[in-house]
CSV table of C-alpha atoms in Angstrom, one decimal:
chain,number,residue,atom,x,y,z
V,1,MET,CA,-58.9,-46.6,161.2
V,2,ARG,CA,-55.4,-46.9,161.9
V,3,ARG,CA,-52.9,-44.3,159.8
V,4,LYS,CA,-50.7,-46.0,157.4
V,5,GLN,CA,-46.9,-45.3,158.2
V,6,LYS,CA,-45.5,-42.7,156.0
V,7,PRO,CA,-42.6,-44.1,154.2
V,8,PRO,CA,-39.1,-42.7,154.3
V,9,LEU,CA,-38.7,-42.5,150.6
V,10,PRO,CA,-40.9,-40.2,148.4
V,11,GLN,CA,-42.8,-41.6,145.3
V,12,ARG,CA,-40.9,-42.4,142.4
V,13,HIS,CA,-42.9,-42.4,138.9
V,14,GLY,CA,-46.1,-41.9,140.8
V,15,LEU,CA,-45.2,-45.2,143.0
V,16,ASP,CA,-44.9,-45.8,146.5
V,17,PRO,CA,-41.7,-47.5,147.7
V,18,ALA,CA,-41.8,-51.0,148.7
V,19,ARG,CA,-41.9,-51.8,152.3
V,20,LEU,CA,-40.4,-55.1,154.0
V,21,ARG,CA,-41.0,-56.2,157.4
V,22,MET,CA,-38.4,-58.3,159.0
V,23,PRO,CA,-39.4,-61.6,160.7
V,24,ALA,CA,-39.4,-61.7,164.8
V,25,GLU,CA,-36.2,-64.3,164.3
V,26,GLY,CA,-34.2,-66.1,161.7
V,27,PRO,CA,-30.6,-67.2,161.1
V,28,TRP,CA,-29.4,-63.9,159.2
V,29,THR,CA,-26.8,-62.1,160.6
V,30,THR,CA,-27.1,-59.0,157.9
V,31,LEU,CA,-29.8,-57.2,156.4
V,32,ARG,CA,-28.3,-58.3,153.1
V,33,ASP,CA,-28.3,-62.1,153.8
V,34,HIS,CA,-32.1,-61.8,154.7
V,35,LEU,CA,-32.7,-59.8,151.5
V,36,VAL,CA,-31.0,-62.4,149.5
V,37,ASP,CA,-33.4,-65.3,151.1
V,38,ARG,CA,-36.5,-63.0,151.0
V,39,LEU,CA,-36.2,-61.8,147.3
V,40,PRO,CA,-35.1,-64.9,145.3
V,41,LYS,CA,-36.1,-63.4,141.9
V,42,VAL,CA,-33.7,-60.4,142.7
V,43,ASP,CA,-30.0,-61.0,141.6
V,44,PRO,CA,-28.0,-60.8,144.8
V,45,ALA,CA,-25.5,-58.8,142.9
V,46,ARG,CA,-28.4,-56.1,142.4
V,47,ILE,CA,-29.1,-56.2,146.3
V,48,ASP,CA,-25.5,-55.3,146.8
V,49,THR,CA,-25.7,-52.6,144.3
V,50,MET,CA,-28.8,-51.0,146.0
V,51,LEU,CA,-27.0,-51.4,149.4
V,52,ARG,CA,-23.8,-49.4,147.9
V,53,GLU,CA,-25.9,-46.8,146.4
V,54,SER,CA,-28.1,-46.0,149.6
V,55,ARG,CA,-31.3,-47.2,147.8
V,56,ILE,CA,-32.4,-49.4,150.7
V,57,VAL,CA,-33.5,-47.3,153.9
V,58,ASP,CA,-35.3,-47.6,157.3
V,59,MET,CA,-36.9,-44.8,159.3
V,60,ASP,CA,-33.1,-43.4,160.2
V,61,GLY,CA,-31.9,-43.1,156.7
V,62,PRO,CA,-29.8,-45.3,154.2
V,63,LEU,CA,-28.7,-48.7,155.3
V,64,ALA,CA,-24.9,-49.7,154.9
V,65,PRO,CA,-24.1,-52.9,153.0
V,66,GLY,CA,-22.9,-54.5,156.0
V,67,ALA,CA,-26.2,-53.4,158.2
V,68,PRO,CA,-27.1,-56.0,160.7
V,69,PHE,CA,-30.3,-58.0,160.6
V,70,VAL,CA,-33.1,-56.3,162.9
V,71,PRO,CA,-35.9,-58.5,163.9
V,72,ASN,CA,-39.2,-56.8,163.5
V,73,SER,CA,-37.8,-53.8,161.9
V,74,SER,CA,-38.8,-52.4,158.3
V,75,VAL,CA,-37.1,-51.2,155.4
V,76,TRP,CA,-38.2,-49.4,152.4
V,77,PHE,CA,-36.7,-49.4,148.5
V,78,HIS,CA,-37.9,-48.9,145.2
V,79,ARG,CA,-38.2,-51.8,143.1
V,80,ASP,CA,-36.8,-52.1,139.7
V,81,LEU,CA,-39.5,-51.4,136.9
V,82,PRO,CA,-40.3,-53.9,134.3
V,83,ASP,CA,-40.2,-53.2,130.6
V,84,GLU,CA,-43.6,-52.1,129.8
V,85,VAL,CA,-45.8,-52.0,126.6
V,86,ALA,CA,-47.3,-48.3,126.4
V,87,VAL,CA,-50.8,-48.0,126.2
V,88,PRO,CA,-51.4,-45.4,123.7
V,89,PHE,CA,-55.0,-44.2,125.1
V,90,GLU,CA,-55.7,-41.5,127.3
V,91,ILE,CA,-57.9,-41.3,130.6
V,92,GLY,CA,-60.8,-39.0,130.6
V,93,VAL,CA,-61.6,-37.0,133.7
V,94,VAL,CA,-65.5,-37.3,134.3
V,95,HIS,CA,-65.6,-35.4,137.8
V,96,ARG,CA,-62.9,-33.9,140.2
V,97,ASP,CA,-63.4,-32.5,143.8
V,98,ASP,CA,-61.3,-32.4,146.8
V,99,ASP,CA,-62.8,-35.8,147.8
V,100,LEU,CA,-63.1,-37.8,144.7
V,101,LEU,CA,-61.9,-38.3,141.1
V,102,VAL,CA,-63.9,-40.1,138.6
V,103,VAL,CA,-62.4,-41.0,135.3
V,104,ASP,CA,-63.4,-42.8,132.1
V,105,LYS,CA,-60.6,-45.4,131.8
V,106,PRO,CA,-59.8,-46.7,128.1
V,107,HIS,CA,-59.7,-50.5,127.3
V,108,PHE,CA,-56.1,-52.1,127.9
V,109,LEU,CA,-55.2,-50.0,130.9
V,110,ALA,CA,-54.7,-51.7,134.3
V,111,THR,CA,-56.3,-49.9,137.1
V,112,ILE,CA,-53.4,-50.5,139.6
V,113,PRO,CA,-49.9,-51.7,139.5
V,114,ARG,CA,-49.5,-55.5,139.2
V,115,GLY,CA,-47.3,-58.0,137.3
V,116,LYS,CA,-46.2,-56.5,133.8
V,117,HIS,CA,-48.2,-53.5,134.3
V,118,VAL,CA,-46.6,-50.7,136.7
V,119,VAL,CA,-46.3,-47.3,135.4
V,120,GLU,CA,-48.9,-47.9,132.4
V,121,THR,CA,-51.7,-48.1,134.9
V,122,ALA,CA,-54.6,-45.7,135.5
V,123,LEU,CA,-53.4,-45.0,139.3
V,124,VAL,CA,-49.7,-44.2,138.4
V,125,ARG,CA,-50.6,-42.2,135.5
V,126,LEU,CA,-53.3,-40.1,137.3
V,127,ARG,CA,-51.1,-39.6,140.4
V,128,ARG,CA,-48.2,-38.2,138.2
V,129,GLU,CA,-50.3,-36.3,135.6
V,130,LEU,CA,-52.6,-34.8,138.0
V,131,ASP,CA,-50.1,-34.3,140.9
V,132,LEU,CA,-52.2,-36.4,143.3
V,133,PRO,CA,-49.8,-38.4,145.4
V,134,ASP,CA,-52.2,-39.6,147.8
V,135,LEU,CA,-54.7,-41.0,145.2
V,136,VAL,CA,-56.0,-44.4,145.9
V,137,PRO,CA,-58.8,-46.2,143.9
V,138,ALA,CA,-62.2,-46.8,145.6
V,139,HIS,CA,-62.5,-50.2,143.7
V,140,ARG,CA,-61.1,-51.7,140.6
V,141,LEU,CA,-62.0,-52.3,137.0
V,142,ASP,CA,-60.5,-55.2,134.6
V,143,ARG,CA,-57.7,-54.2,132.4
V,144,VAL,CA,-59.6,-55.0,129.3
V,145,THR,CA,-62.9,-53.4,130.5
V,146,ALA,CA,-63.2,-49.9,129.7
V,147,GLY,CA,-65.4,-47.1,131.7
V,148,LEU,CA,-66.2,-45.5,135.0
V,149,ILE,CA,-63.6,-45.6,138.0
V,150,MET,CA,-63.6,-43.8,141.2
V,151,PHE,CA,-60.5,-42.7,143.0
V,152,ILE,CA,-60.2,-41.1,146.4
V,153,VAL,CA,-58.3,-37.8,146.7
V,154,ASN,CA,-58.7,-37.0,150.3
V,155,PRO,CA,-56.9,-39.5,152.4
V,156,ALA,CA,-59.4,-39.0,155.3
V,157,ARG,CA,-62.4,-40.1,153.3
V,158,ARG,CA,-60.8,-43.3,152.0
V,159,GLY,CA,-62.5,-45.6,154.5
V,160,ALA,CA,-65.9,-44.0,153.9
V,161,TYR,CA,-65.8,-44.5,150.3
V,162,GLN,CA,-64.1,-47.8,149.8
V,163,THR,CA,-66.7,-49.3,152.4
V,164,MET,CA,-69.6,-48.4,150.0
V,165,PHE,CA,-68.0,-50.8,147.4
V,166,ARG,CA,-67.2,-53.4,149.8
V,167,ASP,CA,-70.8,-53.2,151.2
V,168,ARG,CA,-72.1,-53.3,147.6
V,169,VAL,CA,-74.3,-50.4,148.1
V,170,VAL,CA,-72.9,-48.7,144.8
V,171,HIS,CA,-75.4,-48.9,141.9
V,172,LYS,CA,-73.2,-49.9,138.9
V,173,GLU,CA,-74.7,-50.5,135.1
V,174,TYR,CA,-72.5,-51.9,132.3
V,175,GLU,CA,-73.1,-51.9,128.5
V,176,ALA,CA,-72.0,-54.9,126.4
V,177,ILE,CA,-72.1,-55.5,122.8
V,178,ALA,CA,-72.8,-59.4,121.9
V,179,PRO,CA,-74.6,-61.4,119.4
V,180,HIS,CA,-78.3,-61.2,119.2
V,181,ASP,CA,-80.3,-64.3,119.7
V,182,PRO,CA,-83.9,-63.9,119.1
V,183,ALA,CA,-84.7,-66.9,121.0
V,184,LEU,CA,-83.3,-65.8,124.3
V,185,GLU,CA,-85.7,-64.3,126.5
V,186,LEU,CA,-84.6,-61.0,128.2
V,187,PRO,CA,-84.8,-59.4,130.6
V,188,ARG,CA,-83.6,-62.2,133.0
V,189,THR,CA,-81.8,-62.5,136.1
V,190,VAL,CA,-78.7,-64.9,135.9
V,191,ARG,CA,-77.4,-66.5,139.0
V,192,SER,CA,-74.3,-68.8,139.2
V,193,HIS,CA,-71.7,-70.1,141.5
V,194,ILE,CA,-68.3,-68.5,140.4
V,195,VAL,CA,-64.8,-69.7,141.6
V,196,LYS,CA,-61.6,-68.2,140.7
V,197,GLU,CA,-58.6,-70.0,141.7
V,198,LYS,CA,-55.2,-68.7,142.5
V,199,GLY,CA,-52.8,-68.9,139.6
V,200,VAL,CA,-55.5,-69.8,137.0
V,201,ILE,CA,-56.2,-66.8,134.7
V,202,THR,CA,-60.0,-67.7,134.0
V,203,ALA,CA,-62.7,-68.4,136.6
V,204,ARG,CA,-65.3,-71.0,136.1
V,205,GLU,CA,-68.9,-71.6,137.1
V,206,LEU,CA,-69.7,-74.7,139.3
V,207,ASP,CA,-73.1,-76.5,140.1
V,208,ALA,CA,-73.2,-75.1,143.6
V,209,PRO,CA,-75.5,-72.6,145.4
V,210,PRO,CA,-75.2,-69.2,143.6
V,211,ASN,CA,-72.8,-66.7,144.8
V,212,SER,CA,-73.2,-64.1,141.8
V,213,GLU,CA,-76.1,-62.5,140.3
V,214,THR,CA,-76.6,-60.3,137.3
V,215,LEU,CA,-79.7,-58.7,135.8
V,216,VAL,CA,-79.5,-58.8,131.8
V,217,GLU,CA,-81.3,-56.5,129.7
V,218,LEU,CA,-81.5,-56.2,125.8
V,219,VAL,CA,-81.4,-52.4,124.9
V,220,GLU,CA,-81.6,-52.7,121.1
V,221,HIS,CA,-80.4,-55.0,118.4
V,222,ARG,CA,-79.4,-54.7,114.8
V,223,ASP,CA,-77.3,-56.5,112.2
V,224,GLY,CA,-77.1,-59.7,114.2
V,225,LEU,CA,-75.6,-57.7,117.5
V,226,GLY,CA,-77.3,-56.6,120.5
V,227,ARG,CA,-76.7,-53.8,123.0
V,228,TYR,CA,-77.3,-55.1,126.6
V,229,ARG,CA,-77.6,-53.4,129.8
V,230,LEU,CA,-75.9,-55.5,132.7
V,231,LEU,CA,-76.7,-54.6,136.3
V,232,PRO,CA,-74.5,-57.0,138.6
V,233,ARG,CA,-76.0,-57.5,142.1
V,234,THR,CA,-72.4,-59.1,143.2
V,235,GLY,CA,-69.0,-58.7,142.1
V,236,ARG,CA,-67.4,-61.8,141.4
V,237,THR,CA,-64.3,-62.0,139.1
V,238,HIS,CA,-65.2,-62.1,135.5
V,239,GLN,CA,-68.9,-62.2,136.5
V,240,LEU,CA,-70.5,-60.4,133.5
V,241,ARG,CA,-68.1,-62.2,131.0
V,242,LEU,CA,-69.3,-65.6,132.5
V,243,HIS,CA,-73.0,-64.8,132.7
V,244,MET,CA,-73.1,-63.5,129.1
V,245,ASN,CA,-71.0,-66.6,127.8
V,246,GLY,CA,-73.5,-69.0,129.9
V,247,LEU,CA,-76.4,-67.2,128.0
V,248,GLY,CA,-74.9,-68.3,124.6
V,249,VAL,CA,-74.0,-64.6,123.8
V,250,PRO,CA,-70.2,-64.1,124.8
V,251,ILE,CA,-69.2,-60.4,124.6
V,252,LEU,CA,-67.6,-59.4,121.5
V,253,GLY,CA,-63.7,-59.3,122.0
V,254,ASP,CA,-63.7,-61.7,125.0
V,255,ASP,CA,-60.4,-63.7,124.7
V,256,PHE,CA,-61.2,-65.8,128.0
V,257,TYR,CA,-64.7,-67.2,127.3
V,258,PRO,CA,-65.7,-69.5,125.9
V,259,VAL,CA,-62.2,-70.1,124.5
V,260,LEU,CA,-58.8,-68.9,126.2
V,261,THR,CA,-56.9,-67.3,123.5
V,262,GLU,CA,-53.5,-65.7,124.0
V,263,THR,CA,-53.2,-62.2,122.8
V,264,ALA,CA,-50.2,-60.0,122.9
V,265,LEU,CA,-50.1,-57.0,125.2
V,266,ASP,CA,-49.8,-54.6,122.6
V,267,ASP,CA,-52.4,-56.1,120.3
V,268,TYR,CA,-55.2,-53.4,120.6
V,269,ARG,CA,-57.5,-55.0,117.9
V,270,LYS,CA,-60.9,-56.0,119.0
V,271,PRO,CA,-61.2,-54.7,122.3
V,272,LEU,CA,-63.6,-56.3,124.7
V,273,GLN,CA,-67.2,-54.7,124.2
V,274,LEU,CA,-67.7,-54.1,127.9
V,275,LEU,CA,-68.2,-50.7,129.4
V,276,ALA,CA,-68.7,-49.5,133.0
V,277,LYS,CA,-71.3,-47.0,132.1
V,278,VAL,CA,-72.9,-45.6,135.4
V,279,LEU,CA,-71.9,-45.3,139.0
V,280,SER,CA,-74.6,-44.0,141.4
V,281,PHE,CA,-74.7,-43.9,145.2
V,282,THR,CA,-75.5,-41.7,148.3
V,283,ASP,CA,-72.5,-39.9,149.2
V,284,PRO,CA,-71.5,-41.3,152.9
V,285,VAL,CA,-69.9,-37.7,153.7
V,286,SER,CA,-72.6,-35.3,152.4
V,287,GLY,CA,-75.4,-37.5,152.2
V,288,ARG,CA,-76.3,-36.2,148.9
V,289,PRO,CA,-77.0,-38.5,145.9
V,290,ARG,CA,-74.2,-39.0,143.4
V,291,ARG,CA,-74.5,-40.2,139.7
V,292,PHE,CA,-71.6,-40.4,137.2
V,293,GLU,CA,-71.9,-41.5,133.6
V,294,SER,CA,-69.2,-42.6,131.2
V,295,PRO,CA,-69.4,-40.4,128.0
V,296,SER,CA,-67.9,-43.4,126.0
V,297,THR,CA,-69.7,-45.6,123.4
V,298,LEU,CA,-68.6,-49.3,122.4
V,299,LEU,CA,-66.9,-49.2,119.1
V,300,ALA,CA,-68.5,-52.3,117.6
V,301,TRP,CA,-71.9,-50.8,118.0
V,302,GLU,CA,-70.6,-47.9,115.8
V,303,SER,CA,-68.9,-49.8,113.4
V,304,ARG,CA,-67.7,-53.6,113.3
V,305,GLU,CA,-65.1,-52.8,110.6
V,306,ARG,CA,-63.4,-50.1,112.9
V,307,TRP,CA,-63.8,-52.4,116.1
V,308,LEU,CA,-62.0,-55.1,114.1
V,309,ALA,CA,-59.1,-53.0,113.1
V,310,GLY,CA,-58.9,-51.4,117.0
V,311,PRO,CA,-59.3,-48.1,118.5
V,312,VAL,CA,-57.2,-45.2,117.5
V,313,ALA,CA,-54.5,-44.0,119.6
V,314,THR,CA,-55.0,-40.7,121.6
V,315,ARG,CA,-51.8,-40.7,123.4
V,316,LEU,CA,-48.6,-39.5,122.1
V,317,PRO,CA,-45.8,-42.0,122.4
V,318,PRO,CA,-42.6,-41.1,124.8
V,319,GLY,CA,-40.4,-38.5,123.1
């Protein structure tokens, strides 16, 4: 596997610097001219400031405001951080060794930096709080879904563990709380064709050959609610949420299906009642069987009233 080039800037707030590779040709005389065209969302005055303050570098060090445009070269810099809403819930560590870190992610915390979620993500928090700068995720979990995520501690093992998830040889079990329908025959395998278009927040199911599959089991029910075990055989975007909605029992707290509902990022009421409960696999390095289980439970099953009110913060605010 090709080794990733080590950047000439250290991490900041647990984040690697951004790298920009210059094109092979272009009309620009200076690096500054190219960056103004390349980064239209960044104020040109901000680019000028970053160059003056030696915040943009190449492998030889900081670049001056009048540095020439060099085809096929690379530059690195730290992006300005967005204003973020603090997520007031802790990450639980389930397992840690020299190769792997398995954590129990809370609802509302994104796995990796993206869009409005950068520092307030599981990856960045764990890098910083556990002093693991080389940490990378083996897979991802939706921001609103709680439960197990596996991270790779040892950079030499990245390919082996990430390939397991790519090749779908990891056994995953999810738990969900949704309405109970006595007329719904379970267990059953749900298959459908799911598409997710770029720029569209929700996915949809089409009348086409299936590309997704989930085994749905009812574990128990009471007071009009069911506790379900979901075993996905594929990993399409929002697959479990779409399949439960298609059965007429949408997961409690789902603000995408059946109806898209706008929810503020700091509204922690009614968390989606979906939990990544189990990960199991044959370790590609040691050959030993591995099984991890989330110690968490879903709030609506314990108390519908507490679920409506939202979970209690377990993380102190900054300062």
